[in-house]
Amino acid sequence: SQKIEQNSEALNIQEGKTATLTCNYTNYSPAYLQWYRQDPGRGPVFLLLIRENEKEKRKERLKVTFDTTLKQSLFHITASQPADSATYLCALDPQTGANNLFFGTGTRLTVIP
Amino acid sequence: ETGVTQSPTHLIKTRGQQVTLRCSSQSGHNTVSWYQQALGQGPQFIFQYYREEENGRGNFPPRFSGLQFPNYSSELNVNALELDDSALYLCASSSRGPGLGEAFFGQGTRLTVV
């Protein structure tokens, strides 16, 4: 069966450290993989998109890697801040441009001052 | 703010009733997708509308149906509500096409079925 697993439900780190979140998937062949941030009671907010032929993508303090052989994506937040505390969701788009997204369960990140 | 608005924000319904949720897309977007998010879970894909036609459906029964209008706004209808339908319902708009994958979500409608 198809699965998208994010490494842990909750992750606590000290301010200033790098947070690393993991997304593993089985029985998907995603054209794209995306990462979203979700705050309590709000809809997800898009952060980064990476294509199947890309290994790494960066945006400010964020970095995403995508390994289609391992079927894994890593999401890094460097120099983390308390304002980064939120739930982070990975999402797969199995079809080019169709935007039918399949989400993992999310990792709740808490950055401790 | 994403420019995607959903109404209502909260709703309480009784089991067996029917409900209609509404979504206004971000300007310029021609694709609307609906998701159900249970507490503590990731969003689950219900279906997508592109140019007023259903274009992909997740593992949801036929009592979940939808519409997209010429102005790209959309409705989600759920008939014969069950207790398990209680969730946050999210609408996302996007532009269809390769490399245009990011979705813009509304704030959601919190549906409680009692």
Coordinates of N, CA and C in Angstrom, one line a residue:
Chain A
S1 N 0.9 -1.2 0.0 CA 0.0 0.0 0.0 C 0.9 1.2 0.0
Q2 N 0.3 2.4 -0.4 CA 1.1 3.6 -0.5 C 1.2 4.2 0.9
K3 N 2.4 4.7 1.2 CA 2.6 5.4 2.5 C 3.5 6.5 2.4
I4 N 3.2 7.6 3.2 CA 4.1 8.7 3.4 C 4.3 8.9 4.8
E5 N 5.6 8.7 5.3 CA 5.9 8.7 6.7 C 6.8 9.9 7.0
Q6 N 6.5 10.6 8.0 CA 7.4 11.7 8.5 C 8.0 11.2 9.8
N7 N 9.3 11.5 10.0 CA 10.1 10.7 11.0 C 9.5 10.7 12.4
S8 N 9.0 11.8 12.8 CA 8.4 11.7 14.2 C 7.3 12.7 14.3
E9 N 6.4 12.4 15.2 CA 5.3 13.3 15.4 C 5.7 14.7 15.9
A10 N 6.8 14.7 16.8 CA 7.2 15.9 17.5 C 8.7 15.9 17.5
L11 N 9.3 17.1 17.4 CA 10.7 17.3 17.4 C 11.0 18.6 18.2
N12 N 11.8 18.6 19.2 CA 12.1 19.7 20.0 C 13.6 20.0 19.8
I13 N 13.9 21.3 19.5 CA 15.3 21.6 19.3 C 15.6 23.0 20.0
Q14 N 16.9 23.2 20.2 CA 17.3 24.5 20.9 C 17.4 25.6 19.8
E15 N 17.0 26.8 20.1 CA 17.1 27.9 19.2 C 18.6 28.0 18.7
G16 N 18.7 28.3 17.4 CA 20.0 28.4 16.8 C 20.5 27.2 16.1
K17 N 20.0 26.0 16.5 CA 20.4 24.7 15.9 C 19.7 24.5 14.6
T18 N 20.1 23.5 13.9 CA 19.5 23.1 12.6 C 18.5 22.0 12.9
A19 N 17.3 22.2 12.5 CA 16.2 21.2 12.6 C 16.2 20.4 11.3
T20 N 16.2 19.0 11.4 CA 16.1 18.2 10.2 C 14.9 17.3 10.3
L21 N 14.0 17.4 9.3 CA 12.8 16.6 9.3 C 12.9 15.6 8.1
T22 N 12.3 14.4 8.3 CA 12.4 13.4 7.3 C 11.1 13.0 6.8
C23 N 11.0 12.7 5.5 CA 9.8 12.3 4.8 C 10.2 11.1 4.0
N24 N 9.6 9.9 4.3 CA 9.9 8.7 3.5 C 8.6 8.2 2.9
Y25 N 8.7 7.7 1.6 CA 7.4 7.3 1.0 C 7.7 5.9 0.3
T26 N 6.6 5.2 0.2 CA 6.6 3.9 -0.5 C 5.5 3.8 -1.5
N27 N 5.7 3.1 -2.6 CA 4.7 2.9 -3.6 C 4.2 4.1 -4.3
Y28 N 5.0 5.2 -4.3 CA 4.7 6.4 -5.1 C 5.8 6.6 -6.0
S29 N 5.5 7.3 -7.1 CA 6.6 7.8 -8.0 C 6.3 9.3 -8.3
P30 N 6.6 10.1 -7.3 CA 6.3 11.5 -7.4 C 7.0 12.3 -8.4
A31 N 6.3 13.1 -9.1 CA 7.0 14.0 -10.0 C 7.5 15.2 -9.2
Y32 N 6.8 15.6 -8.1 CA 7.2 16.7 -7.3 C 7.1 16.3 -5.8
L33 N 7.9 16.9 -5.0 CA 7.7 16.8 -3.6 C 7.7 18.2 -3.0
Q34 N 6.7 18.4 -2.1 CA 6.6 19.8 -1.6 C 6.6 19.7 0.0
W35 N 7.0 20.8 0.5 CA 6.9 21.0 2.0 C 6.1 22.2 2.3
Y36 N 5.2 22.0 3.3 CA 4.3 23.0 3.8 C 4.5 23.2 5.3
R37 N 4.1 24.4 5.7 CA 4.1 24.7 7.2 C 2.6 24.9 7.5
Q38 N 2.2 24.4 8.7 CA 0.8 24.6 9.2 C 0.9 25.0 10.6
D39 N 0.2 26.1 10.9 CA 0.1 26.6 12.3 C -1.3 26.2 12.8
P40 N -1.5 26.1 14.1 CA -2.8 25.6 14.6 C -4.0 26.3 14.1
G41 N -5.0 25.6 13.6 CA -6.2 26.3 13.2 C -6.1 27.0 11.8
R42 N -5.0 26.8 11.1 CA -4.8 27.5 9.9 C -4.6 26.5 8.7
G43 N -4.7 26.9 7.5 CA -4.4 26.0 6.4 C -2.9 26.0 6.2
P44 N -2.4 24.9 5.5 CA -1.0 24.8 5.2 C -0.5 25.9 4.3
V45 N 0.7 26.3 4.5 CA 1.4 27.4 3.7 C 2.6 26.8 3.0
F46 N 2.6 27.0 1.7 CA 3.7 26.4 0.8 C 5.0 27.0 1.2
L47 N 6.0 26.1 1.3 CA 7.4 26.5 1.5 C 8.3 26.3 0.4
L48 N 8.4 25.0 -0.1 CA 9.4 24.7 -1.1 C 8.8 23.5 -1.9
L49 N 9.2 23.5 -3.2 CA 8.9 22.4 -4.1 C 10.2 21.9 -4.8
I50 N 10.3 20.6 -4.9 CA 11.5 20.1 -5.5 C 11.0 19.0 -6.5
R51 N 11.7 19.0 -7.7 CA 11.3 18.1 -8.8 C 12.1 16.8 -8.7
E52 N 11.6 15.8 -9.3 CA 12.2 14.5 -9.2 C 13.7 14.5 -9.8
N53 N 14.0 15.4 -10.7 CA 15.3 15.4 -11.3 C 16.2 16.4 -10.5
E54 N 15.8 17.0 -9.4 CA 16.6 17.9 -8.6 C 17.0 17.2 -7.3
K55 N 18.2 17.5 -6.9 CA 18.7 16.8 -5.7 C 18.5 17.7 -4.5
E56 N 18.6 19.0 -4.7 CA 18.5 20.0 -3.6 C 17.9 21.3 -4.0
K57 N 17.2 21.9 -3.0 CA 16.6 23.2 -3.3 C 16.8 24.0 -2.0
R58 N 17.1 25.3 -2.2 CA 17.3 26.2 -1.0 C 16.4 27.4 -1.1
K59 N 16.0 27.9 0.1 CA 15.3 29.2 0.1 C 15.6 29.8 1.5
E60 N 16.4 30.8 1.5 CA 16.8 31.5 2.8 C 17.3 30.4 3.8
R61 N 16.7 30.2 4.9 CA 17.2 29.3 5.9 C 16.7 27.9 5.7
L62 N 16.0 27.6 4.6 CA 15.4 26.3 4.4 C 16.2 25.6 3.3
K63 N 16.3 24.3 3.5 CA 16.9 23.4 2.4 C 16.2 22.1 2.3
V64 N 15.9 21.7 1.1 CA 15.2 20.4 0.9 C 16.1 19.6 0.0
T65 N 16.2 18.3 0.3 CA 16.8 17.3 -0.6 C 15.8 16.3 -1.0
F66 N 16.1 15.6 -2.1 CA 15.1 14.7 -2.6 C 15.9 13.5 -3.2
D67 N 15.8 12.3 -2.7 CA 16.5 11.2 -3.1 C 15.5 10.1 -3.6
T68 N 15.3 10.0 -4.9 CA 14.2 9.1 -5.5 C 14.7 7.7 -5.4
T69 N 16.0 7.4 -5.2 CA 16.4 6.0 -5.0 C 16.1 5.6 -3.6
L70 N 16.3 6.4 -2.6 CA 16.0 6.1 -1.2 C 14.5 6.3 -0.9
K71 N 13.9 7.0 -1.8 CA 12.5 7.4 -1.6 C 12.3 8.3 -0.3
Q72 N 13.2 9.3 -0.3 CA 13.2 10.1 0.9 C 13.5 11.6 0.6
S73 N 12.9 12.4 1.4 CA 13.2 13.9 1.4 C 13.6 14.3 2.8
L74 N 14.6 15.2 2.8 CA 15.0 15.8 4.1 C 14.8 17.3 4.0
F75 N 14.2 17.8 5.1 CA 13.9 19.3 5.2 C 14.7 19.8 6.3
H76 N 15.5 20.8 6.0 CA 16.4 21.4 7.1 C 16.0 22.9 7.3
I77 N 16.0 23.3 8.6 CA 15.8 24.7 8.9 C 17.1 25.1 9.7
T78 N 17.9 25.9 9.1 CA 19.1 26.3 9.8 C 18.9 27.5 10.7
A79 N 19.7 27.7 11.7 CA 19.6 28.8 12.6 C 18.2 29.0 13.1
S80 N 17.6 27.9 13.6 CA 16.2 27.9 14.0 C 15.8 29.0 15.0
Q81 N 14.6 29.4 14.9 CA 14.0 30.5 15.8 C 12.7 30.0 16.4
P82 N 12.3 30.5 17.5 CA 11.0 30.1 18.1 C 9.9 30.3 17.1
A83 N 10.0 31.3 16.3 CA 8.9 31.5 15.3 C 8.8 30.4 14.2
D84 N 9.8 29.5 14.2 CA 9.7 28.4 13.3 C 8.9 27.3 13.8
S85 N 8.5 27.4 15.1 CA 7.6 26.4 15.7 C 6.3 26.2 15.0
A86 N 6.0 25.0 14.5 CA 4.8 24.8 13.7 C 4.8 23.3 13.3
T87 N 3.8 22.8 12.6 CA 3.8 21.5 12.1 C 4.2 21.6 10.6
Y88 N 5.1 20.7 10.2 CA 5.6 20.7 8.8 C 5.2 19.5 8.1
L89 N 4.6 19.6 7.0 CA 4.0 18.6 6.2 C 4.8 18.4 4.9
C90 N 5.1 17.1 4.5 CA 5.5 16.9 3.2 C 4.4 16.4 2.4
A91 N 4.4 16.6 1.1 CA 3.3 16.3 0.2 C 3.9 15.8 -1.2
L92 N 3.4 14.8 -1.7 CA 3.8 14.2 -3.0 C 2.8 14.5 -4.1
D93 N 3.3 14.9 -5.2 CA 2.4 15.1 -6.4 C 2.8 14.0 -7.4
P94 N 2.0 12.9 -7.5 CA 2.4 11.8 -8.4 C 2.4 12.2 -9.9
Q95 N 1.7 13.2 -10.3 CA 1.5 13.5 -11.7 C 2.0 14.9 -12.0
T96 N 2.7 15.0 -13.1 CA 3.3 16.3 -13.5 C 2.2 17.4 -13.6
G97 N 2.2 18.4 -12.7 CA 1.4 19.5 -12.9 C 0.0 19.3 -12.4
A98 N -0.4 18.1 -12.0 CA -1.8 17.9 -11.6 C -2.2 18.4 -10.3
N99 N -1.2 18.5 -9.4 CA -1.4 19.1 -8.1 C -2.3 18.3 -7.2
N100 N -2.5 17.0 -7.4 CA -3.2 16.1 -6.5 C -2.2 15.7 -5.4
L101 N -2.3 16.4 -4.3 CA -1.2 16.2 -3.3 C -1.6 15.2 -2.3
F102 N -0.6 14.3 -1.9 CA -0.8 13.3 -0.9 C 0.2 13.7 0.2
F103 N -0.4 13.9 1.4 CA 0.4 14.4 2.5 C 0.8 13.4 3.5
G104 N 1.9 13.6 4.2 CA 2.3 12.9 5.3 C 1.5 13.4 6.5
T105 N 1.7 12.7 7.7 CA 1.0 13.1 8.9 C 1.6 14.4 9.6
G106 N 2.8 14.8 9.2 CA 3.3 16.0 9.7 C 4.3 15.8 10.9
T107 N 5.2 16.7 11.1 CA 6.1 16.7 12.3 C 5.9 18.0 13.0
R108 N 5.6 18.0 14.3 CA 5.4 19.2 15.0 C 6.7 19.6 15.6
L109 N 7.2 20.7 15.1 CA 8.5 21.2 15.5 C 8.3 22.3 16.6
T110 N 9.1 22.2 17.7 CA 9.1 23.2 18.7 C 10.6 23.7 18.9
V111 N 10.8 25.0 18.7 CA 12.1 25.6 18.9 C 12.1 26.2 20.2
I112 N 13.0 25.8 21.1 CA 13.1 26.2 22.5 C 14.0 27.4 22.6
P113 N 13.6 28.5 23.2 CA 14.5 29.7 23.3 C 15.7 29.4 24.2
Chain B
E1 N -1.5 36.4 3.6 CA -2.7 35.7 3.2 C -2.7 35.2 1.8
T2 N -3.3 34.1 1.5 CA -3.2 33.4 0.2 C -4.2 33.9 -0.8
G3 N -5.3 34.6 -0.4 CA -6.3 35.0 -1.3 C -7.3 33.9 -1.5
V4 N -7.2 32.8 -0.9 CA -8.2 31.7 -1.0 C -9.1 31.9 0.3
T5 N -10.4 32.0 0.1 CA -11.3 32.2 1.2 C -12.3 31.1 1.2
Q6 N -12.6 30.6 2.4 CA -13.6 29.5 2.6 C -14.7 30.0 3.6
S7 N -15.9 29.5 3.3 CA -17.0 29.8 4.2 C -17.9 28.6 4.4
P8 N -18.5 28.4 5.5 CA -18.2 29.2 6.8 C -16.9 28.7 7.4
T9 N -16.5 29.4 8.5 CA -15.3 28.9 9.2 C -15.6 27.8 10.1
H10 N -16.7 27.8 10.7 CA -17.1 26.7 11.6 C -18.6 26.3 11.3
L11 N -18.9 25.0 11.5 CA -20.2 24.5 11.2 C -20.5 23.3 12.1
I12 N -21.7 23.3 12.7 CA -22.1 22.1 13.4 C -23.3 21.5 12.7
K13 N -23.3 20.2 12.4 CA -24.4 19.5 11.8 C -24.7 18.2 12.5
T14 N -25.9 17.8 12.3 CA -26.4 16.5 12.9 C -26.1 15.4 11.9
R15 N -25.8 14.2 12.4 CA -25.6 13.0 11.6 C -26.8 12.8 10.7
G16 N -26.5 12.5 9.4 CA -27.6 12.3 8.4 C -27.9 13.5 7.6
Q17 N -27.5 14.7 8.1 CA -27.8 15.9 7.3 C -26.8 16.1 6.2
Q18 N -27.1 17.1 5.4 CA -26.2 17.4 4.2 C -25.6 18.8 4.5
V19 N -24.4 19.0 3.9 CA -23.6 20.2 4.1 C -23.0 20.7 2.8
T20 N -22.9 22.0 2.7 CA -22.2 22.6 1.5 C -21.2 23.6 2.0
L21 N -20.0 23.4 1.6 CA -18.9 24.2 2.0 C -18.4 25.0 0.7
R22 N -18.0 26.2 0.9 CA -17.7 27.1 -0.3 C -16.2 27.6 -0.3
C23 N -15.7 27.8 -1.5 CA -14.3 28.2 -1.6 C -14.2 29.2 -2.8
S24 N -13.5 30.3 -2.5 CA -13.2 31.3 -3.6 C -11.7 31.1 -3.9
S25 N -11.4 30.9 -5.1 CA -10.0 30.6 -5.5 C -9.2 31.9 -5.5
Q26 N -7.9 31.8 -5.5 CA -7.0 32.9 -5.7 C -7.1 33.4 -7.2
S27 N -7.1 34.7 -7.4 CA -7.2 35.2 -8.7 C -6.2 34.6 -9.7
G28 N -6.6 34.2 -10.9 CA -5.7 33.6 -11.9 C -5.5 32.1 -11.8
H29 N -6.1 31.5 -10.7 CA -5.9 30.0 -10.6 C -7.1 29.3 -11.2
N30 N -6.9 28.2 -11.9 CA -8.0 27.5 -12.6 C -8.3 26.1 -12.0
T31 N -7.6 25.8 -10.9 CA -7.7 24.5 -10.4 C -8.0 24.6 -8.9
V32 N -9.0 23.8 -8.4 CA -9.3 23.8 -7.0 C -9.3 22.3 -6.5
S33 N -8.7 22.1 -5.4 CA -8.7 20.8 -4.8 C -9.2 20.9 -3.4
W34 N -9.9 19.9 -2.9 CA -10.4 19.8 -1.6 C -9.7 18.7 -0.8
Y35 N -9.5 19.0 0.5 CA -8.9 18.1 1.4 C -9.6 18.0 2.7
Q36 N -9.6 16.8 3.3 CA -10.1 16.6 4.7 C -9.0 16.4 5.6
Q37 N -8.9 17.1 6.7 CA -7.9 16.9 7.7 C -8.5 16.6 9.0
A38 N -8.3 15.4 9.5 CA -8.7 15.0 10.8 C -7.7 15.4 11.8
L39 N -8.1 15.5 13.0 CA -7.2 16.1 14.1 C -5.9 15.2 14.2
G40 N -4.8 15.9 14.1 CA -3.5 15.2 14.3 C -3.0 14.4 13.0
Q41 N -3.7 14.6 11.9 CA -3.4 13.9 10.7 C -3.0 14.9 9.6
G42 N -2.4 14.5 8.5 CA -2.2 15.3 7.4 C -3.5 15.4 6.6
P43 N -3.6 16.4 5.7 CA -4.7 16.5 4.8 C -4.8 15.3 3.9
Q44 N -6.1 14.9 3.7 CA -6.3 13.8 2.8 C -7.1 14.3 1.5
F45 N -6.5 14.0 0.4 CA -7.1 14.5 -0.9 C -8.5 13.9 -1.2
I46 N -9.5 14.8 -1.4 CA -10.8 14.4 -1.7 C -11.0 14.3 -3.2
F47 N -10.9 15.5 -3.8 CA -11.0 15.5 -5.3 C -10.5 16.9 -5.8
Q48 N -10.3 17.0 -7.1 CA -9.8 18.2 -7.7 C -10.7 18.6 -8.9
Y49 N -10.9 19.9 -9.1 CA -11.7 20.4 -10.2 C -10.8 21.3 -11.1
Y50 N -10.9 21.0 -12.3 CA -10.1 21.8 -13.3 C -11.1 22.1 -14.4
R51 N -11.3 23.4 -14.7 CA -12.2 23.9 -15.8 C -13.6 23.2 -15.6
E52 N -14.1 23.2 -14.4 CA -15.4 22.8 -14.1 C -15.6 21.3 -14.1
E53 N -14.6 20.5 -14.4 CA -14.7 19.1 -14.4 C -13.9 18.4 -13.3
E54 N -14.4 17.3 -12.7 CA -13.7 16.6 -11.7 C -12.4 16.0 -12.4
N55 N -11.3 16.2 -11.8 CA -10.0 15.8 -12.4 C -9.2 15.1 -11.3
G56 N -9.6 13.9 -10.9 CA -8.9 13.2 -9.9 C -9.7 13.1 -8.6
R57 N -9.7 12.0 -8.0 CA -10.5 11.8 -6.8 C -9.7 10.9 -5.9
G58 N -9.7 11.2 -4.6 CA -9.1 10.3 -3.6 C -10.1 9.2 -3.1
N59 N -9.8 8.6 -2.0 CA -10.5 7.4 -1.6 C -11.7 7.9 -0.7
F60 N -12.6 8.6 -1.3 CA -13.8 9.1 -0.6 C -15.1 8.6 -1.3
P61 N -16.1 8.3 -0.6 CA -17.4 7.8 -1.2 C -18.1 8.8 -2.0
P62 N -19.0 8.4 -2.8 CA -19.8 9.3 -3.7 C -20.6 10.3 -3.0
R63 N -20.9 10.1 -1.7 CA -21.6 11.1 -1.0 C -20.8 12.4 -0.8
F64 N -19.5 12.4 -1.1 CA -18.7 13.6 -1.2 C -18.7 14.0 -2.7
S65 N -19.3 15.2 -3.0 CA -19.3 15.6 -4.4 C -19.0 17.1 -4.4
G66 N -18.8 17.6 -5.6 CA -18.4 19.0 -5.7 C -18.8 19.7 -7.0
L67 N -18.5 20.9 -7.1 CA -18.8 21.7 -8.3 C -17.7 22.8 -8.4
Q68 N -17.4 23.1 -9.6 CA -16.5 24.3 -9.8 C -17.3 25.2 -10.8
F69 N -17.3 26.5 -10.5 CA -18.1 27.5 -11.3 C -17.2 28.2 -12.3
P70 N -17.8 28.9 -13.3 CA -16.9 29.5 -14.3 C -15.9 30.5 -13.8
N71 N -16.2 31.1 -12.6 CA -15.2 32.0 -12.0 C -14.2 31.3 -11.1
Y72 N -14.2 29.9 -11.3 CA -13.3 29.0 -10.6 C -13.5 28.8 -9.1
S73 N -14.6 29.5 -8.6 CA -14.9 29.2 -7.2 C -15.5 27.8 -7.1
S74 N -15.6 27.2 -5.9 CA -16.0 25.8 -5.8 C -16.9 25.5 -4.6
E75 N -17.6 24.4 -4.7 CA -18.3 23.9 -3.5 C -18.0 22.5 -3.3
L76 N -18.0 22.1 -2.0 CA -17.9 20.7 -1.6 C -19.2 20.4 -0.9
N77 N -19.9 19.3 -1.4 CA -21.1 18.9 -0.8 C -20.9 17.5 -0.1
V78 N -21.4 17.3 1.1 CA -21.4 16.0 1.7 C -22.8 15.7 2.1
N79 N -23.3 14.5 1.6 CA -24.6 14.0 2.0 C -24.5 13.0 3.1
A80 N -25.6 12.8 3.8 CA -25.7 11.7 4.8 C -24.5 11.8 5.7
L81 N -24.3 12.9 6.4 CA -23.2 13.1 7.3 C -23.0 12.0 8.3
E82 N -21.8 11.6 8.5 CA -21.5 10.6 9.6 C -20.6 11.3 10.6
L83 N -20.5 10.7 11.8 CA -19.7 11.3 12.9 C -18.2 11.5 12.4
D84 N -17.7 10.5 11.7 CA -16.3 10.5 11.2 C -16.0 11.6 10.2
D85 N -17.1 12.3 9.7 CA -16.9 13.4 8.8 C -16.4 14.6 9.5
S86 N -16.4 14.6 10.8 CA -15.9 15.7 11.6 C -14.5 15.9 11.3
A87 N -14.1 17.1 10.8 CA -12.7 17.4 10.4 C -12.6 18.8 10.0
L88 N -11.4 19.2 9.6 CA -11.1 20.5 9.0 C -11.1 20.3 7.5
Y89 N -11.9 21.0 6.8 CA -12.0 20.8 5.3 C -11.3 22.0 4.7
L90 N -10.3 21.7 3.9 CA -9.4 22.7 3.3 C -9.6 22.7 1.8
C91 N -9.6 23.9 1.2 CA -9.7 24.1 -0.2 C -8.3 24.7 -0.6
A92 N -7.8 24.3 -1.7 CA -6.5 24.8 -2.2 C -6.7 25.1 -3.7
S93 N -6.2 26.3 -4.1 CA -6.2 26.6 -5.5 C -4.8 26.7 -6.0
S94 N -4.7 26.4 -7.3 CA -3.4 26.4 -8.0 C -3.6 26.6 -9.5
S95 N -2.5 26.8 -10.1 CA -2.5 26.9 -11.6 C -2.0 25.5 -12.1
R96 N -2.7 25.0 -13.1 CA -2.3 23.7 -13.7 C -1.2 23.9 -14.7
G97 N -0.3 23.0 -14.6 CA 0.8 23.0 -15.6 C 2.1 22.5 -14.9
P98 N 3.0 22.0 -15.7 CA 4.3 21.5 -15.2 C 5.0 22.6 -14.5
G99 N 5.5 22.3 -13.3 CA 6.3 23.3 -12.5 C 5.5 24.3 -11.8
L100 N 4.2 24.2 -11.9 CA 3.3 25.2 -11.2 C 2.6 24.5 -10.0
G101 N 3.4 23.7 -9.3 CA 2.7 22.8 -8.4 C 2.2 23.4 -7.1
E102 N 2.7 24.5 -6.7 CA 2.4 25.0 -5.3 C 0.9 25.3 -5.2
A103 N 0.4 24.8 -4.0 CA -1.0 25.0 -3.8 C -1.2 26.1 -2.7
F104 N -2.2 26.9 -2.9 CA -2.5 28.0 -1.9 C -3.8 27.6 -1.2
F105 N -3.7 27.4 0.1 CA -4.8 26.9 0.9 C -5.6 28.0 1.6
G106 N -6.8 27.8 1.7 CA -7.7 28.7 2.6 C -7.5 28.3 4.0
Q107 N -8.2 29.0 4.9 CA -8.0 28.8 6.3 C -8.8 27.6 6.8
G108 N -9.7 27.0 6.0 CA -10.4 25.8 6.3 C -11.8 26.1 6.9
T109 N -12.6 25.1 6.8 CA -13.9 25.0 7.5 C -13.9 23.9 8.5
R110 N -14.1 24.2 9.8 CA -14.1 23.2 10.8 C -15.6 22.7 10.9
L111 N -15.8 21.4 10.5 CA -17.1 20.8 10.5 C -17.1 19.8 11.7
T112 N -18.2 20.0 12.5 CA -18.4 19.0 13.6 C -19.8 18.4 13.3
V113 N -19.8 17.1 13.3 CA -21.0 16.3 13.2 C -21.4 15.7 14.5
V114 N -22.6 15.9 15.0 CA -23.0 15.4 16.3 C -24.2 14.5 16.1

